[in-house]
Amino acid sequence: MALVPMRLLLDEAAKGNYAVGAYNVNNMEQIQAIMAAAQETRSPVIIQASRGALKYSNFIYLRHLMLAAVEENPDIPIAMHLDHGNSLETCKKAIELGFTSVMIDGSLKEDSKTPTTYEENLDVTLSVIEYARPLGVTVEAELGTLGGIEDGVGSGKVHLTDPDQAEEFVEETKVDALAVAIGTSHGAYKFKSEPKLALDLVREIHQRIPYTALVMHGSSSVPQDLVEKVNRYGGKMPNAMGVPMSAIQSVIPYGVRKVNIDTDGRMAITAAIRKVFVENPEKFDPRQYLEPAREALTQLVAQKMRDLGTAGHAGEIMPKTLDDMIEYYKKYGLL
Ligand code: G3H
Ligand code: 13P
Ligand code: ZN
């Protein structure tokens, strides 16, 4: 069994100064592709499910698909992570399903739209820590709100994570990982003209909380060859733009240990399926378009694993259970 708490992967990444990709999954082909990439590159991996993904799969299917990945790949350390949990209840449900890690996104209210106050974020994060830590489950929180620097929600730096607050928040909550807002956003349309990110802020935050893993959400690069391929085969993704991999690589030395990627995978799948439909309109067996899609995603993720420095590290990691983590938290005064 190589199902491990996410904290173990983050700690190992800190030791080796690399980042681990956290790839969103919704179905069997995505999970298989990510695991094939992890095998090909010998990488530890975080497979994460959003609330939407869990609902889409009726919870139980995704749980079993993720556990199938663990069973089939005993030599790859895998963390099962809840992406953007919006309440203590959601996190509890994920933990009951067997997730070894949860994110409580207390930066937004339960509607996942309205920003919370710092105190509200602190309260809900503390409630999740209180529940998850005695179980050895990793907790990721978020400070600041995702969004483009130029997109005018509030003004100037209002979205961005404040380093003073980050220090205070980590001191109070002792979270395992903190998602920081530095100008990235979810989806394929992150910037209007050119990428604009507050990369220096990562270094500033890392100086204040050097022992806390930082997380970059909204880290898809939206590769232009994929945009072009989607559009060539009948799609419509005008002006899609993402975060250059070089920007992500530049902040890995400043404590970024988890890099969230969903959109690029969706695009790789969509482009491959569109190509089959246009070039072979007679095909109707789902395997004939899902197989190329799965292969395209495998190649995309394998490249991410090489670019993030995750490749080659799977064999170095001595698996730990949630019980081991409980001991770890006790030893370091975190429980
Ligand atoms: O958080 C954003 C991820 O890309 C998940 O997206 O909520 O559409 O599954 P989703
Ligand atoms: P992208 O939309 O950039 O892939 O980000 C995914 C993400 O942050 C999931 O939490
Ligand atoms: Zn996210």
mmCIF file of N, CA, C and O in Angstrom, residues 141-221:
data_model
loop_
_atom_site.group_PDB
_atom_site.id
_atom_site.type_symbol
_atom_site.label_atom_id
_atom_site.label_comp_id
_atom_site.label_asym_id
_atom_site.label_seq_id
_atom_site.Cartn_x
_atom_site.Cartn_y
_atom_site.Cartn_z
ATOM 1 N N ALA A 141 -4.728 24.933 3.779
ATOM 2 C CA ALA A 141 -5.658 26.065 3.899
ATOM 3 C C ALA A 141 -5.308 27.089 2.823
ATOM 4 O O ALA A 141 -4.335 26.916 2.085
ATOM 5 N N GLU A 142 -6.102 28.134 2.762
ATOM 6 C CA GLU A 142 -5.816 29.174 1.745
ATOM 7 C C GLU A 142 -5.989 30.558 2.351
ATOM 8 O O GLU A 142 -6.923 30.808 3.087
ATOM 9 N N LEU A 143 -5.071 31.431 2.026
ATOM 10 C CA LEU A 143 -5.154 32.827 2.476
ATOM 11 C C LEU A 143 -5.037 33.723 1.260
ATOM 12 O O LEU A 143 -4.104 33.555 0.464
ATOM 13 N N GLY A 144 -5.935 34.703 1.172
ATOM 14 C CA GLY A 144 -5.975 35.517 -0.042
ATOM 15 C C GLY A 144 -6.936 34.833 -0.988
ATOM 16 O O GLY A 144 -7.343 33.690 -0.761
ATOM 17 N N THR A 145 -7.330 35.521 -2.053
ATOM 18 C CA THR A 145 -8.244 34.878 -2.998
ATOM 19 C C THR A 145 -7.618 34.846 -4.380
ATOM 20 O O THR A 145 -6.926 35.773 -4.785
ATOM 21 N N LEU A 146 -7.892 33.733 -5.058
ATOM 22 C CA LEU A 146 -7.327 33.581 -6.402
ATOM 23 C C LEU A 146 -7.962 34.616 -7.321
ATOM 24 O O LEU A 146 -9.101 34.997 -7.152
ATOM 25 N N GLY A 147 -7.209 35.029 -8.303
ATOM 26 C CA GLY A 147 -7.760 35.984 -9.272
ATOM 27 C C GLY A 147 -6.649 36.764 -9.900
ATOM 28 O O GLY A 147 -5.583 36.935 -9.302
ATOM 29 N N GLY A 148 -6.904 37.208 -11.118
ATOM 30 C CA GLY A 148 -5.880 37.964 -11.824
ATOM 31 C C GLY A 148 -5.609 39.286 -11.136
ATOM 32 O O GLY A 148 -6.527 39.910 -10.602
ATOM 33 N N ILE A 149 -4.370 39.694 -11.162
ATOM 34 C CA ILE A 149 -3.998 40.965 -10.547
ATOM 35 C C ILE A 149 -4.727 42.111 -11.234
ATOM 36 O O ILE A 149 -5.107 43.080 -10.607
ATOM 37 N N GLU A 150 -4.966 41.954 -12.531
ATOM 38 C CA GLU A 150 -5.543 43.074 -13.263
ATOM 39 C C GLU A 150 -7.065 42.986 -13.408
ATOM 40 O O GLU A 150 -7.661 43.827 -14.025
ATOM 41 N N ASP A 151 -7.694 41.951 -12.800
ATOM 42 C CA ASP A 151 -9.103 41.779 -13.181
ATOM 43 C C ASP A 151 -10.110 42.593 -12.367
ATOM 44 O O ASP A 151 -11.311 42.460 -12.556
ATOM 45 N N GLY A 152 -9.600 43.441 -11.465
ATOM 46 C CA GLY A 152 -10.456 44.456 -10.881
ATOM 47 C C GLY A 152 -11.421 43.994 -9.803
ATOM 48 O O GLY A 152 -12.355 44.701 -9.478
ATOM 49 N N VAL A 153 -11.231 42.810 -9.229
ATOM 50 C CA VAL A 153 -12.028 42.455 -8.051
ATOM 51 C C VAL A 153 -11.360 43.191 -6.896
ATOM 52 O O VAL A 153 -10.246 42.850 -6.511
ATOM 53 N N GLY A 154 -12.012 44.207 -6.389
ATOM 54 C CA GLY A 154 -11.321 45.096 -5.445
ATOM 55 C C GLY A 154 -10.304 45.887 -6.242
ATOM 56 O O GLY A 154 -10.490 46.129 -7.430
ATOM 57 N N SER A 155 -9.209 46.224 -5.637
ATOM 58 C CA SER A 155 -8.189 46.932 -6.417
ATOM 59 C C SER A 155 -6.818 46.570 -5.900
ATOM 60 O O SER A 155 -6.654 46.071 -4.797
ATOM 61 N N GLY A 156 -5.836 46.815 -6.759
ATOM 62 C CA GLY A 156 -4.445 46.594 -6.385
ATOM 63 C C GLY A 156 -4.233 45.213 -5.841
ATOM 64 O O GLY A 156 -4.547 44.227 -6.489
ATOM 65 N N LYS A 157 -3.722 45.127 -4.596
ATOM 66 C CA LYS A 157 -3.273 43.843 -4.069
ATOM 67 C C LYS A 157 -4.307 43.096 -3.236
ATOM 68 O O LYS A 157 -3.956 42.191 -2.516
ATOM 69 N N VAL A 158 -5.571 43.476 -3.339
ATOM 70 C CA VAL A 158 -6.524 42.903 -2.383
ATOM 71 C C VAL A 158 -6.657 41.386 -2.433
ATOM 72 O O VAL A 158 -6.988 40.768 -1.446
ATOM 73 N N HIS A 159 -6.427 40.790 -3.598
ATOM 74 C CA HIS A 159 -6.530 39.338 -3.673
ATOM 75 C C HIS A 159 -5.357 38.654 -2.995
ATOM 76 O O HIS A 159 -5.450 37.504 -2.647
ATOM 77 N N LEU A 160 -4.249 39.351 -3.020
ATOM 78 C CA LEU A 160 -2.989 38.654 -2.782
ATOM 79 C C LEU A 160 -2.789 38.328 -1.304
ATOM 80 O O LEU A 160 -3.317 39.002 -0.426
ATOM 81 N N THR A 161 -2.017 37.297 -1.056
ATOM 82 C CA THR A 161 -1.756 36.880 0.320
ATOM 83 C C THR A 161 -0.827 37.888 0.980
ATOM 84 O O THR A 161 0.200 38.263 0.424
ATOM 85 N N ASP A 162 -1.214 38.285 2.178
ATOM 86 C CA ASP A 162 -0.406 39.239 2.931
ATOM 87 C C ASP A 162 0.600 38.451 3.793
ATOM 88 O O ASP A 162 0.193 37.597 4.592
ATOM 89 N N PRO A 163 1.902 38.706 3.651
ATOM 90 C CA PRO A 163 2.895 37.912 4.393
ATOM 91 C C PRO A 163 2.727 37.994 5.918
ATOM 92 O O PRO A 163 2.923 36.983 6.604
ATOM 93 N N ASP A 164 2.343 39.169 6.447
ATOM 94 C CA ASP A 164 2.128 39.280 7.907
ATOM 95 C C ASP A 164 1.009 38.349 8.343
ATOM 96 O O ASP A 164 1.115 37.633 9.349
ATOM 97 N N GLN A 165 -0.077 38.393 7.546
ATOM 98 C CA GLN A 165 -1.229 37.539 7.884
ATOM 99 C C GLN A 165 -0.869 36.063 7.758
ATOM 100 O O GLN A 165 -1.306 35.244 8.557
ATOM 101 N N ALA A 166 -0.060 35.747 6.740
ATOM 102 C CA ALA A 166 0.325 34.345 6.530
ATOM 103 C C ALA A 166 1.073 33.840 7.766
ATOM 104 O O ALA A 166 0.839 32.721 8.244
ATOM 105 N N GLU A 167 1.953 34.669 8.283
ATOM 106 C CA GLU A 167 2.739 34.267 9.454
ATOM 107 C C GLU A 167 1.835 34.048 10.660
ATOM 108 O O GLU A 167 1.915 33.029 11.358
ATOM 109 N N GLU A 168 0.924 34.992 10.863
ATOM 110 C CA GLU A 168 0.006 34.894 12.001
ATOM 111 C C GLU A 168 -0.912 33.662 11.845
ATOM 112 O O GLU A 168 -1.130 32.907 12.801
ATOM 113 N N PHE A 169 -1.397 33.465 10.632
ATOM 114 C CA PHE A 169 -2.338 32.363 10.348
ATOM 115 C C PHE A 169 -1.687 31.000 10.603
ATOM 116 O O PHE A 169 -2.286 30.119 11.219
ATOM 117 N N VAL A 170 -0.452 30.861 10.160
ATOM 118 C CA VAL A 170 0.239 29.577 10.331
ATOM 119 C C VAL A 170 0.588 29.353 11.799
ATOM 120 O O VAL A 170 0.480 28.242 12.328
ATOM 121 N N GLU A 171 0.960 30.427 12.474
ATOM 122 C CA GLU A 171 1.241 30.353 13.905
ATOM 123 C C GLU A 171 0.002 29.855 14.664
ATOM 124 O O GLU A 171 0.076 28.991 15.528
ATOM 125 N N GLU A 172 -1.168 30.387 14.282
ATOM 126 C CA GLU A 172 -2.413 30.041 14.981
ATOM 127 C C GLU A 172 -2.940 28.663 14.608
ATOM 128 O O GLU A 172 -3.504 27.969 15.441
ATOM 129 N N THR A 173 -2.800 28.293 13.337
ATOM 130 C CA THR A 173 -3.464 27.062 12.882
ATOM 131 C C THR A 173 -2.526 25.864 12.788
ATOM 132 O O THR A 173 -2.982 24.726 12.856
ATOM 133 N N LYS A 174 -1.242 26.128 12.543
ATOM 134 C CA LYS A 174 -0.255 25.054 12.310
ATOM 135 C C LYS A 174 -0.671 24.153 11.138
ATOM 136 O O LYS A 174 -0.496 22.925 11.173
ATOM 137 N N VAL A 175 -1.219 24.763 10.085
ATOM 138 C CA VAL A 175 -1.601 23.969 8.917
ATOM 139 C C VAL A 175 -0.366 23.354 8.272
ATOM 140 O O VAL A 175 0.750 23.862 8.406
ATOM 141 N N ASP A 176 -0.580 22.275 7.536
ATOM 142 C CA ASP A 176 0.534 21.603 6.862
ATOM 143 C C ASP A 176 0.957 22.344 5.605
ATOM 144 O O ASP A 176 2.127 22.318 5.223
ATOM 145 N N ALA A 177 -0.027 22.950 4.952
ATOM 146 C CA ALA A 177 0.268 23.588 3.663
ATOM 147 C C ALA A 177 -0.624 24.814 3.517
ATOM 148 O O ALA A 177 -1.766 24.822 3.988
ATOM 149 N N LEU A 178 -0.096 25.826 2.872
ATOM 150 C CA LEU A 178 -0.868 27.057 2.689
ATOM 151 C C LEU A 178 -0.892 27.450 1.215
ATOM 152 O O LEU A 178 0.155 27.659 0.593
ATOM 153 N N ALA A 179 -2.120 27.549 0.689
ATOM 154 C CA ALA A 179 -2.280 28.024 -0.696
ATOM 155 C C ALA A 179 -2.179 29.539 -0.673
ATOM 156 O O ALA A 179 -2.846 30.206 0.126
ATOM 157 N N VAL A 180 -1.333 30.059 -1.531
ATOM 158 C CA VAL A 180 -1.134 31.517 -1.551
ATOM 159 C C VAL A 180 -1.710 32.091 -2.844
ATOM 160 O O VAL A 180 -1.716 31.435 -3.885
ATOM 161 N N ALA A 181 -2.186 33.307 -2.740
ATOM 162 C CA ALA A 181 -2.743 33.987 -3.914
ATOM 163 C C ALA A 181 -1.699 34.967 -4.409
ATOM 164 O O ALA A 181 -1.323 35.914 -3.711
ATOM 165 N N ILE A 182 -1.222 34.718 -5.627
ATOM 166 C CA ILE A 182 -0.177 35.594 -6.186
ATOM 167 C C ILE A 182 -0.558 36.061 -7.593
ATOM 168 O O ILE A 182 0.294 36.447 -8.386
ATOM 169 N N GLY A 183 -1.864 35.988 -7.886
ATOM 170 C CA GLY A 183 -2.317 36.475 -9.195
ATOM 171 C C GLY A 183 -2.726 35.386 -10.158
ATOM 172 O O GLY A 183 -3.079 35.681 -11.301
ATOM 173 N N THR A 184 -2.691 34.122 -9.710
ATOM 174 C CA THR A 184 -3.174 33.060 -10.602
ATOM 175 C C THR A 184 -4.676 32.877 -10.382
ATOM 176 O O THR A 184 -5.218 33.305 -9.362
ATOM 177 N N SER A 185 -5.310 32.247 -11.350
ATOM 178 C CA SER A 185 -6.733 31.940 -11.205
ATOM 179 C C SER A 185 -6.994 30.605 -11.880
ATOM 180 O O SER A 185 -6.170 30.115 -12.650
ATOM 181 N N HIS A 186 -8.137 30.034 -11.588
ATOM 182 C CA HIS A 186 -8.479 28.755 -12.209
ATOM 183 C C HIS A 186 -8.887 28.953 -13.670
ATOM 184 O O HIS A 186 -9.319 30.029 -14.048
ATOM 185 N N GLY A 187 -8.760 27.896 -14.440
ATOM 186 C CA GLY A 187 -9.311 27.912 -15.789
ATOM 187 C C GLY A 187 -8.310 28.284 -16.864
ATOM 188 O O GLY A 187 -7.102 28.376 -16.624
ATOM 189 N N ALA A 188 -8.829 28.489 -18.061
ATOM 190 C CA ALA A 188 -7.967 28.656 -19.246
ATOM 191 C C ALA A 188 -7.732 30.120 -19.610
ATOM 192 O O ALA A 188 -7.017 30.408 -20.563
ATOM 193 N N TYR A 189 -8.360 31.035 -18.867
ATOM 194 C CA TYR A 189 -8.247 32.455 -19.225
ATOM 195 C C TYR A 189 -7.717 33.218 -18.021
ATOM 196 O O TYR A 189 -8.457 33.886 -17.305
ATOM 197 N N LYS A 190 -6.442 33.093 -17.790
ATOM 198 C CA LYS A 190 -5.871 33.630 -16.554
ATOM 199 C C LYS A 190 -5.412 35.079 -16.689
ATOM 200 O O LYS A 190 -5.347 35.805 -15.717
ATOM 201 N N PHE A 191 -5.054 35.456 -17.890
ATOM 202 C CA PHE A 191 -4.505 36.802 -18.102
ATOM 203 C C PHE A 191 -5.112 37.395 -19.370
ATOM 204 O O PHE A 191 -5.449 36.662 -20.297
ATOM 205 N N LYS A 192 -5.186 38.739 -19.385
ATOM 206 C CA LYS A 192 -5.798 39.367 -20.567
ATOM 207 C C LYS A 192 -4.776 39.559 -21.680
ATOM 208 O O LYS A 192 -5.061 39.342 -22.841
ATOM 209 N N SER A 193 -3.560 39.984 -21.310
ATOM 210 C CA SER A 193 -2.570 40.166 -22.380
ATOM 211 C C SER A 193 -1.339 39.304 -22.114
ATOM 212 O O SER A 193 -1.057 38.365 -22.843
ATOM 213 N N GLU A 194 -0.646 39.610 -21.012
ATOM 214 C CA GLU A 194 0.515 38.760 -20.718
ATOM 215 C C GLU A 194 0.461 38.329 -19.251
ATOM 216 O O GLU A 194 -0.186 39.007 -18.431
ATOM 217 N N PRO A 195 1.112 37.228 -18.914
ATOM 218 C CA PRO A 195 1.061 36.756 -17.519
ATOM 219 C C PRO A 195 1.599 37.806 -16.546
ATOM 220 O O PRO A 195 2.644 38.403 -16.793
ATOM 221 N N LYS A 196 0.846 38.072 -15.503
ATOM 222 C CA LYS A 196 1.244 39.045 -14.498
ATOM 223 C C LYS A 196 1.121 38.359 -13.139
ATOM 224 O O LYS A 196 0.010 38.036 -12.714
ATOM 225 N N LEU A 197 2.229 38.097 -12.491
ATOM 226 C CA LEU A 197 2.197 37.361 -11.226
ATOM 227 C C LEU A 197 3.071 38.061 -10.189
ATOM 228 O O LEU A 197 4.091 38.669 -10.540
ATOM 229 N N ALA A 198 2.673 37.956 -8.933
ATOM 230 C CA ALA A 198 3.474 38.551 -7.859
ATOM 231 C C ALA A 198 4.445 37.488 -7.336
ATOM 232 O O ALA A 198 4.311 37.008 -6.204
ATOM 233 N N LEU A 199 5.417 37.144 -8.175
ATOM 234 C CA LEU A 199 6.331 36.060 -7.801
ATOM 235 C C LEU A 199 7.174 36.406 -6.575
ATOM 236 O O LEU A 199 7.498 35.540 -5.755
ATOM 237 N N ASP A 200 7.522 37.692 -6.429
ATOM 238 C CA ASP A 200 8.345 38.097 -5.266
ATOM 239 C C ASP A 200 7.647 37.831 -3.939
ATOM 240 O O ASP A 200 8.283 37.627 -2.910
ATOM 241 N N LEU A 201 6.313 37.865 -4.011
ATOM 242 C CA LEU A 201 5.535 37.643 -2.793
ATOM 243 C C LEU A 201 5.783 36.230 -2.236
ATOM 244 O O LEU A 201 5.758 36.027 -1.024
ATOM 245 N N VAL A 202 6.023 35.280 -3.112
ATOM 246 C CA VAL A 202 6.255 33.903 -2.660
ATOM 247 C C VAL A 202 7.511 33.871 -1.781
ATOM 248 O O VAL A 202 7.526 33.271 -0.702
ATOM 249 N N ARG A 203 8.534 34.555 -2.241
ATOM 250 C CA ARG A 203 9.788 34.564 -1.472
ATOM 251 C C ARG A 203 9.565 35.234 -0.096
ATOM 252 O O ARG A 203 10.020 34.735 0.926
ATOM 253 N N GLU A 204 8.796 36.337 -0.115
ATOM 254 C CA GLU A 204 8.519 37.055 1.135
ATOM 255 C C GLU A 204 7.742 36.174 2.121
ATOM 256 O O GLU A 204 8.047 36.126 3.308
ATOM 257 N N ILE A 205 6.743 35.463 1.579
ATOM 258 C CA ILE A 205 5.930 34.590 2.448
ATOM 259 C C ILE A 205 6.793 33.437 2.971
ATOM 260 O O ILE A 205 6.731 33.082 4.152
ATOM 261 N N HIS A 206 7.603 32.893 2.096
ATOM 262 C CA HIS A 206 8.470 31.768 2.490
ATOM 263 C C HIS A 206 9.443 32.187 3.600
ATOM 264 O O HIS A 206 9.706 31.409 4.526
ATOM 265 N N GLN A 207 9.929 33.420 3.523
ATOM 266 C CA GLN A 207 10.844 33.885 4.582
ATOM 267 C C GLN A 207 10.149 33.919 5.939
ATOM 268 O O GLN A 207 10.745 33.662 6.965
ATOM 269 N N ARG A 208 8.843 34.242 5.923
ATOM 270 C CA ARG A 208 8.097 34.310 7.196
ATOM 271 C C ARG A 208 7.715 32.934 7.716
ATOM 272 O O ARG A 208 7.631 32.728 8.920
ATOM 273 N N ILE A 209 7.383 32.001 6.786
ATOM 274 C CA ILE A 209 6.920 30.666 7.238
ATOM 275 C C ILE A 209 7.728 29.595 6.492
ATOM 276 O O ILE A 209 7.176 28.826 5.698
ATOM 277 N N PRO A 210 9.035 29.541 6.792
ATOM 278 C CA PRO A 210 9.911 28.666 6.001
ATOM 279 C C PRO A 210 9.595 27.176 6.120
ATOM 280 O O PRO A 210 10.002 26.401 5.256
ATOM 281 N N TYR A 211 8.878 26.777 7.176
ATOM 282 C CA TYR A 211 8.622 25.347 7.349
ATOM 283 C C TYR A 211 7.240 24.921 6.859
ATOM 284 O O TYR A 211 6.839 23.772 7.051
ATOM 285 N N THR A 212 6.513 25.843 6.257
ATOM 286 C CA THR A 212 5.183 25.493 5.755
ATOM 287 C C THR A 212 5.226 25.378 4.237
ATOM 288 O O THR A 212 5.716 26.288 3.558
ATOM 289 N N ALA A 213 4.715 24.267 3.753
ATOM 290 C CA ALA A 213 4.685 24.062 2.297
ATOM 291 C C ALA A 213 3.728 25.065 1.667
ATOM 292 O O ALA A 213 2.600 25.240 2.147
ATOM 293 N N LEU A 214 4.172 25.719 0.614
ATOM 294 C CA LEU A 214 3.282 26.645 -0.091
ATOM 295 C C LEU A 214 2.671 25.930 -1.294
ATOM 296 O O LEU A 214 3.295 25.046 -1.894
ATOM 297 N N VAL A 215 1.448 26.324 -1.605
ATOM 298 C CA VAL A 215 0.708 25.676 -2.688
ATOM 299 C C VAL A 215 0.338 26.720 -3.728
ATOM 300 O O VAL A 215 -0.132 27.802 -3.383
ATOM 301 N N MET A 216 0.549 26.378 -4.985
ATOM 302 C CA MET A 216 0.122 27.261 -6.070
ATOM 303 C C MET A 216 -1.069 26.661 -6.787
ATOM 304 O O MET A 216 -0.943 25.640 -7.463
ATOM 305 N N HIS A 217 -2.220 27.288 -6.596
ATOM 306 C CA HIS A 217 -3.405 26.890 -7.368
ATOM 307 C C HIS A 217 -3.351 27.599 -8.716
ATOM 308 O O HIS A 217 -2.548 28.499 -8.927
ATOM 309 N N GLY A 218 -4.236 27.176 -9.590
ATOM 310 C CA GLY A 218 -4.323 27.851 -10.893
ATOM 311 C C GLY A 218 -3.022 27.804 -11.660
ATOM 312 O O GLY A 218 -2.607 28.784 -12.274
ATOM 313 N N SER A 219 -2.360 26.644 -11.639
ATOM 314 C CA SER A 219 -1.007 26.567 -12.202
ATOM 315 C C SER A 219 -0.941 25.963 -13.598
ATOM 316 O O SER A 219 0.140 25.582 -14.047
ATOM 317 N N SER A 220 -2.061 25.853 -14.264
ATOM 318 C CA SER A 220 -1.993 25.339 -15.633
ATOM 319 C C SER A 220 -1.298 26.359 -16.529
ATOM 320 O O SER A 220 -1.476 27.571 -16.374
ATOM 321 N N SER A 221 -0.553 25.824 -17.487
ATOM 322 C CA SER A 221 0.199 26.708 -18.397
ATOM 323 C C SER A 221 -0.575 27.034 -19.662
ATOM 324 O O SER A 221 -0.175 27.906 -20.430
#
